[in-house]
PDB file of C-alpha atoms in Angstrom:
ATOM      1  CA  MET A   1     119.815 104.751  79.491  1.00 37.00           C
ATOM      2  CA  GLN A   2     120.119 102.587  82.554  1.00 36.00           C
ATOM      3  CA  PHE A   3     119.700  99.049  81.465  1.00 35.00           C
ATOM      4  CA  ALA A   4     121.443  96.120  83.162  1.00 35.00           C
ATOM      5  CA  VAL A   5     121.720  92.477  82.187  1.00 32.00           C
ATOM      6  CA  LEU A   6     118.947  90.438  83.758  1.00 33.00           C
ATOM      7  CA  ARG A   7     120.060  87.832  86.170  1.00 35.00           C
ATOM      8  CA  ALA A   8     117.553  85.021  86.076  1.00 35.00           C
ATOM      9  CA  LEU A   9     116.658  83.028  89.174  1.00 35.00           C
ATOM     10  CA  PRO A  10     117.738  79.460  89.375  1.00 37.00           C
ATOM     11  CA  LEU A  11     115.004  77.011  88.455  1.00 33.00           C
ATOM     12  CA  ALA A  12     115.000  75.573  92.009  1.00 33.00           C
ATOM     13  CA  ALA A  13     114.542  78.981  93.490  1.00 36.00           C
ATOM     14  CA  LEU A  14     111.774  79.783  91.037  1.00 34.00           C
ATOM     15  CA  ALA A  15     109.942  76.583  91.979  1.00 34.00           C
ATOM     16  CA  VAL A  16     110.176  77.463  95.611  1.00 32.00           C
ATOM     17  CA  ALA A  17     108.893  80.974  95.076  1.00 35.00           C
ATOM     18  CA  LEU A  18     105.922  79.894  93.113  1.00 33.00           C
ATOM     19  CA  HIS A  19     104.877  76.816  95.253  1.00 32.00           C
ATOM     20  CA  SER A  20     106.151  77.316  98.807  1.00 31.00           C
ATOM     21  CA  GLY A  21     102.873  78.563 100.309  1.00 32.00           C
ATOM     22  CA  THR A  22     102.289  81.149 103.018  1.00 32.00           C
ATOM     23  CA  SER A  23     104.985  81.915 105.536  1.00 33.00           C
ATOM     24  CA  ARG A  24     104.108  81.945 109.195  1.00 33.00           C
ATOM     25  CA  ALA A  25     103.122  85.378 110.518  1.00 33.00           C
ATOM     26  CA  ASP A  26     106.033  85.456 112.962  1.00 33.00           C
ATOM     27  CA  SER A  27     108.634  84.647 110.312  1.00 38.00           C
ATOM     28  CA  PRO A  28     111.257  87.323 109.573  1.00 41.00           C
ATOM     29  CA  ALA A  29     110.490  89.771 106.815  1.00 54.00           C
ATOM     30  CA  GLY A  30     112.924  89.443 103.942  1.00 76.00           C
ATOM     31  CA  GLY A  31     113.080  92.082 101.252  1.00 93.00           C
ATOM     32  CA  TRP A  32     113.379  92.487  97.526  1.00 96.00           C
ATOM     33  CA  LYS A  33     116.398  93.699  95.511  1.00 96.00           C
ATOM     34  CA  SER A  34     116.624  95.332  92.106  1.00 96.00           C
ATOM     35  CA  VAL A  35     118.238  93.181  89.405  1.00 96.00           C
ATOM     36  CA  GLU A  36     117.524  95.367  86.375  1.00 96.00           C
ATOM     37  CA  THR A  37     116.285  98.856  85.511  1.00 97.00           C
ATOM     38  CA  LEU A  38     114.891 100.152  82.299  1.00 98.00           C
ATOM     39  CA  GLN A  39     114.307 103.873  81.620  1.00 98.00           C
ATOM     40  CA  ALA A  40     110.734 104.690  80.703  1.00 98.00           C
ATOM     41  CA  ALA A  41     109.115 108.111  80.607  1.00 98.00           C
ATOM     42  CA  GLU A  42     105.721 106.546  81.272  1.00 98.00           C
ATOM     43  CA  ALA A  43     106.728 104.796  84.512  1.00 98.00           C
ATOM     44  CA  HIS A  44     104.243 106.840  86.518  1.00 97.00           C
ATOM     45  CA  GLN A  45     101.452 104.529  87.637  1.00 97.00           C
ATOM     46  CA  GLY A  46     102.680 100.936  87.346  1.00 98.00           C
ATOM     47  CA  ALA A  47     104.405  98.274  85.318  1.00 98.00           C
ATOM     48  CA  ALA A  48     103.887  94.820  83.826  1.00 98.00           C
ATOM     49  CA  ALA A  49     105.864  92.379  81.767  1.00 98.00           C
ATOM     50  CA  ASP A  50     105.802  89.407  79.542  1.00 97.00           C
ATOM     51  CA  GLU A  51     108.806  87.287  78.436  1.00 96.00           C
ATOM     52  CA  THR A  52     109.883  89.738  75.688  1.00 97.00           C
ATOM     53  CA  PHE A  53     108.489  93.181  76.578  1.00 98.00           C
ATOM     54  CA  ALA A  54     107.983  95.447  79.569  1.00 98.00           C
ATOM     55  CA  TYR A  55     105.007  97.789  79.849  1.00 98.00           C
ATOM     56  CA  ALA A  56     105.113 101.215  81.539  1.00 98.00           C
ATOM     57  CA  ILE A  57     101.714 102.510  82.674  1.00 98.00           C
ATOM     58  CA  THR A  58     100.831 106.174  83.011  1.00 98.00           C
ATOM     59  CA  ASN A  59      97.458 107.851  83.345  1.00 97.00           C
ATOM     60  CA  ALA A  60      96.226 107.822  79.826  1.00 97.00           C
ATOM     61  CA  LYS A  61      98.404 105.204  78.007  1.00 98.00           C
ATOM     62  CA  VAL A  62     100.651 102.182  78.204  1.00 98.00           C
ATOM     63  CA  ALA A  63     104.103 102.160  76.592  1.00 98.00           C
ATOM     64  CA  LYS A  64     105.669  98.872  75.364  1.00 98.00           C
ATOM     65  CA  TYR A  65     109.493  98.407  75.740  1.00 98.00           C
ATOM     66  CA  ASP A  66     111.766  95.794  74.314  1.00 98.00           C
ATOM     67  CA  ARG A  67     113.357  94.093  77.281  1.00 97.00           C
ATOM     68  CA  ARG A  68     116.584  93.333  75.404  1.00 96.00           C
ATOM     69  CA  THR A  69     117.289  96.715  73.913  1.00 98.00           C
ATOM     70  CA  GLY A  70     115.374  99.050  76.265  1.00 98.00           C
ATOM     71  CA  GLN A  71     113.740 100.719  73.217  1.00 98.00           C
ATOM     72  CA  ARG A  72     110.044 101.820  73.199  1.00 98.00           C
ATOM     73  CA  VAL A  73     108.334  99.961  70.394  1.00 98.00           C
ATOM     74  CA  ALA A  74     104.643 100.991  70.777  1.00 98.00           C
ATOM     75  CA  VAL A  75     102.162 103.076  72.688  1.00 98.00           C
ATOM     76  CA  SER A  76      98.540 102.210  73.399  1.00 98.00           C
ATOM     77  CA  THR A  77      95.588 103.730  71.645  1.00 98.00           C
ATOM     78  CA  GLY A  78      92.105 104.152  72.996  1.00 97.00           C
ATOM     79  CA  PRO A  79      90.641 106.420  75.676  1.00 96.00           C
ATOM     80  CA  ALA A  80      91.770 106.324  79.331  1.00 97.00           C
ATOM     81  CA  LYS A  81      91.672 108.835  82.185  1.00 97.00           C
ATOM     82  CA  HIS A  82      93.443 107.298  85.192  1.00 97.00           C
ATOM     83  CA  LEU A  83      95.066 103.947  84.583  1.00 98.00           C
ATOM     84  CA  ASN A  84      96.640 102.214  87.551  1.00 96.00           C
ATOM     85  CA  SER A  85      98.186  98.797  87.945  1.00 97.00           C
ATOM     86  CA  GLY A  86      98.116  96.052  85.314  1.00 98.00           C
ATOM     87  CA  VAL A  87      98.337  92.258  85.222  1.00 98.00           C
ATOM     88  CA  PHE A  88      98.659  89.833  82.457  1.00 98.00           C
ATOM     89  CA  TRP A  89      96.033  87.099  82.094  1.00 97.00           C
ATOM     90  CA  GLN A  90      95.352  84.888  79.105  1.00 97.00           C
ATOM     91  CA  GLY A  91      97.792  86.800  76.986  1.00 97.00           C
ATOM     92  CA  LYS A  92      96.169  90.222  77.529  1.00 98.00           C
ATOM     93  CA  LEU A  93      97.079  93.083  79.891  1.00 98.00           C
ATOM     94  CA  PHE A  94      94.190  93.936  82.289  1.00 98.00           C
ATOM     95  CA  LEU A  95      94.396  97.390  83.897  1.00 98.00           C
ATOM     96  CA  ALA A  96      92.608  99.029  86.765  1.00 98.00           C
ATOM     97  CA  HIS A  97      91.037 102.346  85.555  1.00 98.00           C
ATOM     98  CA  SER A  98      89.047 105.084  87.169  1.00 98.00           C
ATOM     99  CA  ASN A  99      88.058 108.748  86.735  1.00 97.00           C
ATOM    100  CA  TYR A 100      90.062 109.815  89.830  1.00 95.00           C
ATOM    101  CA  PRO A 101      90.078 112.565  91.163  1.00 93.00           C
ATOM    102  CA  ARG A 102      86.635 113.272  89.826  1.00 94.00           C
ATOM    103  CA  THR A 103      83.441 112.394  91.645  1.00 92.00           C
ATOM    104  CA  PRO A 104      81.196 110.417  91.692  1.00 94.00           C
ATOM    105  CA  GLU A 105      83.820 107.751  91.300  1.00 95.00           C
ATOM    106  CA  GLN A 106      83.660 105.518  88.166  1.00 97.00           C
ATOM    107  CA  SER A 107      85.737 102.430  87.895  1.00 98.00           C
ATOM    108  CA  GLU A 108      86.357  99.797  85.258  1.00 98.00           C
ATOM    109  CA  ILE A 109      88.894  97.250  84.214  1.00 98.00           C
ATOM    110  CA  LYS A 110      90.531  98.047  80.827  1.00 98.00           C
ATOM    111  CA  VAL A 111      92.137  95.350  78.582  1.00 98.00           C
ATOM    112  CA  LEU A 112      95.063  95.978  76.355  1.00 98.00           C
ATOM    113  CA  ASP A 113      95.860  93.715  73.349  1.00 98.00           C
ATOM    114  CA  PRO A 114      99.640  93.640  73.349  1.00 98.00           C
ATOM    115  CA  ASP A 115      99.734  93.035  69.564  1.00 98.00           C
ATOM    116  CA  SER A 116      97.455  95.849  68.461  1.00 98.00           C
ATOM    117  CA  MET A 117      98.110  98.035  71.585  1.00 98.00           C
ATOM    118  CA  GLN A 118      94.379  98.844  71.557  1.00 98.00           C
ATOM    119  CA  LEU A 119      92.745  99.642  74.893  1.00 98.00           C
ATOM    120  CA  ALA A 120      89.116  98.503  75.472  1.00 98.00           C
ATOM    121  CA  THR A 121      86.752  98.179  78.396  1.00 98.00           C
ATOM    122  CA  PHE A 122      86.613  94.688  79.915  1.00 98.00           C
ATOM    123  CA  HIS A 123      84.266  95.299  82.808  1.00 98.00           C
ATOM    124  CA  ASP A 124      82.543  98.458  83.928  1.00 98.00           C
ATOM    125  CA  PHE A 125      81.731  98.795  87.658  1.00 98.00           C
ATOM    126  CA  GLY A 126      80.168 102.220  87.522  1.00 98.00           C
ATOM    127  CA  ASN A 127      80.165 103.877  90.915  1.00 98.00           C
ATOM    128  CA  PHE A 128      81.224 101.089  93.277  1.00 98.00           C
ATOM    129  CA  GLY A 129      82.232 103.185  96.294  1.00 96.00           C
ATOM    130  CA  GLY A 130      85.855 103.898  95.431  1.00 97.00           C
ATOM    131  CA  SER A 131      88.483 104.298  92.709  1.00 97.00           C
ATOM    132  CA  LEU A 132      89.760 101.022  91.333  1.00 98.00           C
ATOM    133  CA  THR A 133      93.505 100.865  91.722  1.00 98.00           C
ATOM    134  CA  TRP A 134      94.373  97.151  91.236  1.00 98.00           C
ATOM    135  CA  ALA A 135      92.688  94.040  89.994  1.00 98.00           C
ATOM    136  CA  CYS A 136      93.847  90.478  89.423  1.00 97.00           C
ATOM    137  CA  GLU A 137      92.285  87.118  88.479  1.00 97.00           C
ATOM    138  CA  ARG A 138      92.875  83.976  90.592  1.00 97.00           C
ATOM    139  CA  ASP A 139      91.160  80.631  90.068  1.00 95.00           C
ATOM    140  CA  GLY A 140      88.261  81.986  88.112  1.00 96.00           C
ATOM    141  CA  GLN A 141      87.587  84.848  90.484  1.00 98.00           C
ATOM    142  CA  TRP A 142      88.557  88.563  90.400  1.00 98.00           C
ATOM    143  CA  TRP A 143      90.087  90.456  93.304  1.00 98.00           C
ATOM    144  CA  CYS A 144      89.611  94.236  92.987  1.00 98.00           C
ATOM    145  CA  ASN A 145      90.772  97.076  95.250  1.00 98.00           C
ATOM    146  CA  PHE A 146      88.643 100.136  95.519  1.00 98.00           C
ATOM    147  CA  ALA A 147      90.594 103.083  97.040  1.00 97.00           C
ATOM    148  CA  ARG A 148      89.408 105.930  99.234  1.00 95.00           C
ATOM    149  CA  TYR A 149      91.622 108.856 100.028  1.00 94.00           C
ATOM    150  CA  GLY A 150      92.296 111.462 102.661  1.00 92.00           C
ATOM    151  CA  ASP A 151      90.408 111.038 105.953  1.00 91.00           C
ATOM    152  CA  ASP A 152      88.318 108.270 104.291  1.00 93.00           C
ATOM    153  CA  ASN A 153      91.311 106.072 103.253  1.00 92.00           C
ATOM    154  CA  GLY A 154      90.466 103.572 105.988  1.00 94.00           C
ATOM    155  CA  GLU A 155      87.377 102.765 103.969  1.00 96.00           C
ATOM    156  CA  THR A 156      89.478 101.356 101.129  1.00 97.00           C
ATOM    157  CA  PHE A 157      88.294  97.851 100.483  1.00 98.00           C
ATOM    158  CA  LEU A 158      89.221  94.671  98.617  1.00 98.00           C
ATOM    159  CA  ALA A 159      86.332  92.888  96.846  1.00 98.00           C
ATOM    160  CA  ARG A 160      86.126  89.402  95.465  1.00 98.00           C
ATOM    161  CA  PHE A 161      83.860  88.604  92.479  1.00 98.00           C
ATOM    162  CA  ASP A 162      82.871  85.390  90.710  1.00 98.00           C
ATOM    163  CA  ASP A 163      83.105  84.974  86.935  1.00 96.00           C
ATOM    164  CA  ARG A 164      79.718  86.664  86.548  1.00 97.00           C
ATOM    165  CA  TRP A 165      80.838  89.647  88.639  1.00 98.00           C
ATOM    166  CA  ARG A 166      78.714  88.842  91.610  1.00 98.00           C
ATOM    167  CA  GLU A 167      80.418  90.133  94.804  1.00 98.00           C
ATOM    168  CA  LEU A 168      81.407  87.265  97.077  1.00 98.00           C
ATOM    169  CA  GLY A 169      83.039  89.259  99.854  1.00 97.00           C
ATOM    170  CA  ARG A 170      84.915  92.374 100.824  1.00 98.00           C
ATOM    171  CA  TRP A 171      87.643  93.253 103.339  1.00 98.00           C
ATOM    172  CA  THR A 172      89.243  96.423 104.638  1.00 98.00           C
ATOM    173  CA  TYR A 173      92.927  96.888 105.566  1.00 98.00           C
ATOM    174  CA  PRO A 174      94.503  96.415 108.974  1.00 98.00           C
ATOM    175  CA  PRO A 175      95.730  99.325 111.143  1.00 96.00           C
ATOM    176  CA  GLN A 176      99.351  98.233 110.659  1.00 96.00           C
ATOM    177  CA  VAL A 177      99.010  99.231 107.025  1.00 97.00           C
ATOM    178  CA  LEU A 178      96.668 102.242 107.352  1.00 95.00           C
ATOM    179  CA  ARG A 179      98.883 104.105 109.822  1.00 94.00           C
ATOM    180  CA  GLN A 180     101.780 103.964 107.349  1.00 93.00           C
ATOM    181  CA  ILE A 181     100.126 105.286 104.166  1.00 92.00           C
ATOM    182  CA  GLY A 182      99.290 108.875 105.316  1.00 89.00           C
ATOM    183  CA  LYS A 183      96.378 110.417 103.297  1.00 91.00           C
ATOM    184  CA  MET A 184      96.918 108.238 100.274  1.00 93.00           C
ATOM    185  CA  SER A 185      95.697 104.639  99.593  1.00 94.00           C
ATOM    186  CA  LEU A 186      96.740 101.297  98.291  1.00 95.00           C
ATOM    187  CA  SER A 187      98.048 101.508  94.660  1.00 94.00           C
ATOM    188  CA  GLY A 188      99.064  97.967  93.723  1.00 96.00           C
ATOM    189  CA  GLY A 189      98.461  94.438  94.772  1.00 97.00           C
ATOM    190  CA  MET A 190      98.741  90.776  93.664  1.00 97.00           C
ATOM    191  CA  TRP A 191      98.537  87.277  95.071  1.00 97.00           C
ATOM    192  CA  TRP A 192     101.922  85.711  95.911  1.00 94.00           C
ATOM    193  CA  ASN A 193     101.389  82.076  96.833  1.00 90.00           C
ATOM    194  CA  ASP A 194      98.556  82.245  99.422  1.00 92.00           C
ATOM    195  CA  SER A 195      99.188  85.774 100.697  1.00 96.00           C
ATOM    196  CA  LEU A 196      98.680  89.215  99.184  1.00 98.00           C
ATOM    197  CA  LEU A 197     101.485  91.620  98.371  1.00 97.00           C
ATOM    198  CA  VAL A 198     100.204  95.239  98.464  1.00 97.00           C
ATOM    199  CA  THR A 199     101.879  98.563  97.760  1.00 97.00           C
ATOM    200  CA  ASP A 200     100.918 102.066  98.803  1.00 95.00           C
ATOM    201  CA  HIS A 201     101.350 105.290  96.910  1.00 92.00           C
ATOM    202  CA  ASP A 202     104.850 106.498  97.922  1.00 91.00           C
ATOM    203  CA  HIS A 203     106.970 104.100  99.983  1.00 94.00           C
ATOM    204  CA  PRO A 204     109.582 101.488  99.016  1.00 95.00           C
ATOM    205  CA  ARG A 205     107.923  98.520 100.761  1.00 96.00           C
ATOM    206  CA  LEU A 206     105.440  95.761 100.292  1.00 97.00           C
ATOM    207  CA  TYR A 207     102.755  94.809 102.844  1.00 97.00           C
ATOM    208  CA  ARG A 208     102.130  91.088 103.066  1.00 97.00           C
ATOM    209  CA  LEU A 209      98.615  90.239 104.084  1.00 98.00           C
ATOM    210  CA  GLN A 210      96.285  87.219 104.261  1.00 98.00           C
ATOM    211  CA  LEU A 211      92.554  86.658 104.425  1.00 98.00           C
ATOM    212  CA  PRO A 212      91.234  86.389 107.956  1.00 98.00           C
ATOM    213  CA  LYS A 213      89.767  83.198 109.290  1.00 96.00           C
ATOM    214  CA  ALA A 214      86.889  85.273 110.614  1.00 97.00           C
ATOM    215  CA  GLY A 215      85.753  88.897 110.177  1.00 97.00           C
ATOM    216  CA  THR A 216      86.300  91.378 107.393  1.00 98.00           C
ATOM    217  CA  VAL A 217      89.742  92.932 108.044  1.00 98.00           C
ATOM    218  CA  LEU A 218      92.724  91.535 106.283  1.00 98.00           C
ATOM    219  CA  GLU A 219      95.387  90.103 108.532  1.00 98.00           C
ATOM    220  CA  PHE A 220      98.876  91.723 108.588  1.00 98.00           C
ATOM    221  CA  ILE A 221     101.842  89.330 108.177  1.00 97.00           C
ATOM    222  CA  ASP A 222     104.849  91.594 107.664  1.00 97.00           C
ATOM    223  CA  THR A 223     106.390  94.493 105.783  1.00 96.00           C
ATOM    224  CA  GLN A 224     109.076  93.777 103.139  1.00 96.00           C
ATOM    225  CA  PRO A 225     111.549  96.363 101.852  1.00 96.00           C
ATOM    226  CA  ALA A 226     111.407  96.851  98.097  1.00 97.00           C
ATOM    227  CA  PRO A 227     113.084  98.919  95.392  1.00 96.00           C
ATOM    228  CA  PHE A 228     109.686 100.304  94.170  1.00 95.00           C
ATOM    229  CA  THR A 229     108.432 103.719  95.290  1.00 89.00           C
ATOM    230  CA  GLY A 230     104.870 102.509  95.698  1.00 86.00           C
ATOM    231  CA  GLN A 231     102.412 102.204  92.851  1.00 93.00           C
ATOM    232  CA  GLY A 232     101.457  99.207  90.712  1.00 96.00           C
ATOM    233  CA  ILE A 233     103.383  95.934  90.741  1.00 98.00           C
ATOM    234  CA  ALA A 234     103.161  92.756  88.672  1.00 98.00           C
ATOM    235  CA  LEU A 235     104.687  89.295  88.397  1.00 97.00           C
ATOM    236  CA  ASP A 236     107.740  89.032  86.016  1.00 97.00           C
ATOM    237  CA  PRO A 237     107.162  85.735  84.239  1.00 96.00           C
ATOM    238  CA  LYS A 238     110.733  85.633  82.981  1.00 93.00           C
ATOM    239  CA  THR A 239     112.314  85.491  86.413  1.00 90.00           C
ATOM    240  CA  GLY A 240     109.495  84.666  88.783  1.00 94.00           C
ATOM    241  CA  GLY A 241     110.163  87.945  90.523  1.00 97.00           C
ATOM    242  CA  LEU A 242     108.322  91.276  90.424  1.00 98.00           C
ATOM    243  CA  ILE A 243     108.334  94.419  88.216  1.00 98.00           C
ATOM    244  CA  GLY A 244     107.407  97.841  89.574  1.00 98.00           C
ATOM    245  CA  ILE A 245     108.471 101.442  89.117  1.00 97.00           C
ATOM    246  CA  ASP A 246     110.410 104.384  90.520  1.00 96.00           C
ATOM    247  CA  ARG A 247     108.226 107.225  89.492  1.00 94.00           C
ATOM    248  CA  VAL A 248     110.699 109.963  90.378  1.00 94.00           C
ATOM    249  CA  LYS A 249     113.506 108.367  88.276  1.00 96.00           C
ATOM    250  CA  ARG A 250     110.999 107.210  85.572  1.00 97.00           C
ATOM    251  CA  GLN A 251     112.279 103.640  85.711  1.00 97.00           C
ATOM    252  CA  LEU A 252     110.841 100.235  85.412  1.00 98.00           C
ATOM    253  CA  ILE A 253     112.484  98.022  88.097  1.00 98.00           C
ATOM    254  CA  PHE A 254     112.775  94.298  88.028  1.00 98.00           C
ATOM    255  CA  ALA A 255     113.262  92.739  91.465  1.00 97.00           C
ATOM    256  CA  SER A 256     114.011  89.361  92.940  1.00 96.00           C
ATOM    257  CA  ARG A 257     113.454  88.136  96.483  1.00 92.00           C
ATOM    258  CA  GLU A 258     116.244  88.385  98.963  1.00 86.00           C
ATOM    259  CA  ALA A 259     116.789  85.540 101.412  1.00 69.00           C
ATOM    260  CA  ASP A 260     115.103  85.943 104.728  1.00 49.00           C
TER     261      ASP A 260
END
């Protein structure tokens, strides 16, 4: 088992990371470094964490690991076909879910109770024009990414919903991102201050984006090297950094921000 001692960020650095706001588009792109790894056979689609446990996400289940010992302590129950990234909100783990690669596409947000490890449906989108790969809540609204693949992956879109699931807007991705992802799509994403951090399917990098002042194409800020091989990412509340996966090595990877 590969399991290193976690090096927590200083409180001052954590405060800066959480409250510093968006960097200028012409600022240099710093990267992310691995500070801990945890072996997890289920590290295939994404990862999430709370203060005590780490969660490895694969297609049909979520496995819960003790952060201190690295031991698997529970596995989810309840039906799932193609889980993707997950995010903690109000003490529960919310996961993007679809019937990919089947068509017509059906998408929903699943919710996992970390105590019972029971999966249930939180919101069903039906056929919304793509396969849901990531979703997160921010200030009472939900941001949801619906992926398209192959020759149609330029049609992948990010949609914003209010608390009654009324669509408030949608955006596609800029050419600086689309030309780097091949025939795959965007697998993970989250808000980081006032910008979006987005991952693709295969590459060890994060794309930093922002909402446009006008139009419906997200604006590219920079690309940041990362120790994750694509797929779903999430905030690590213990360090203020990120958690992701290396799907080849079947590892959960905790990362902190390198200085620009």
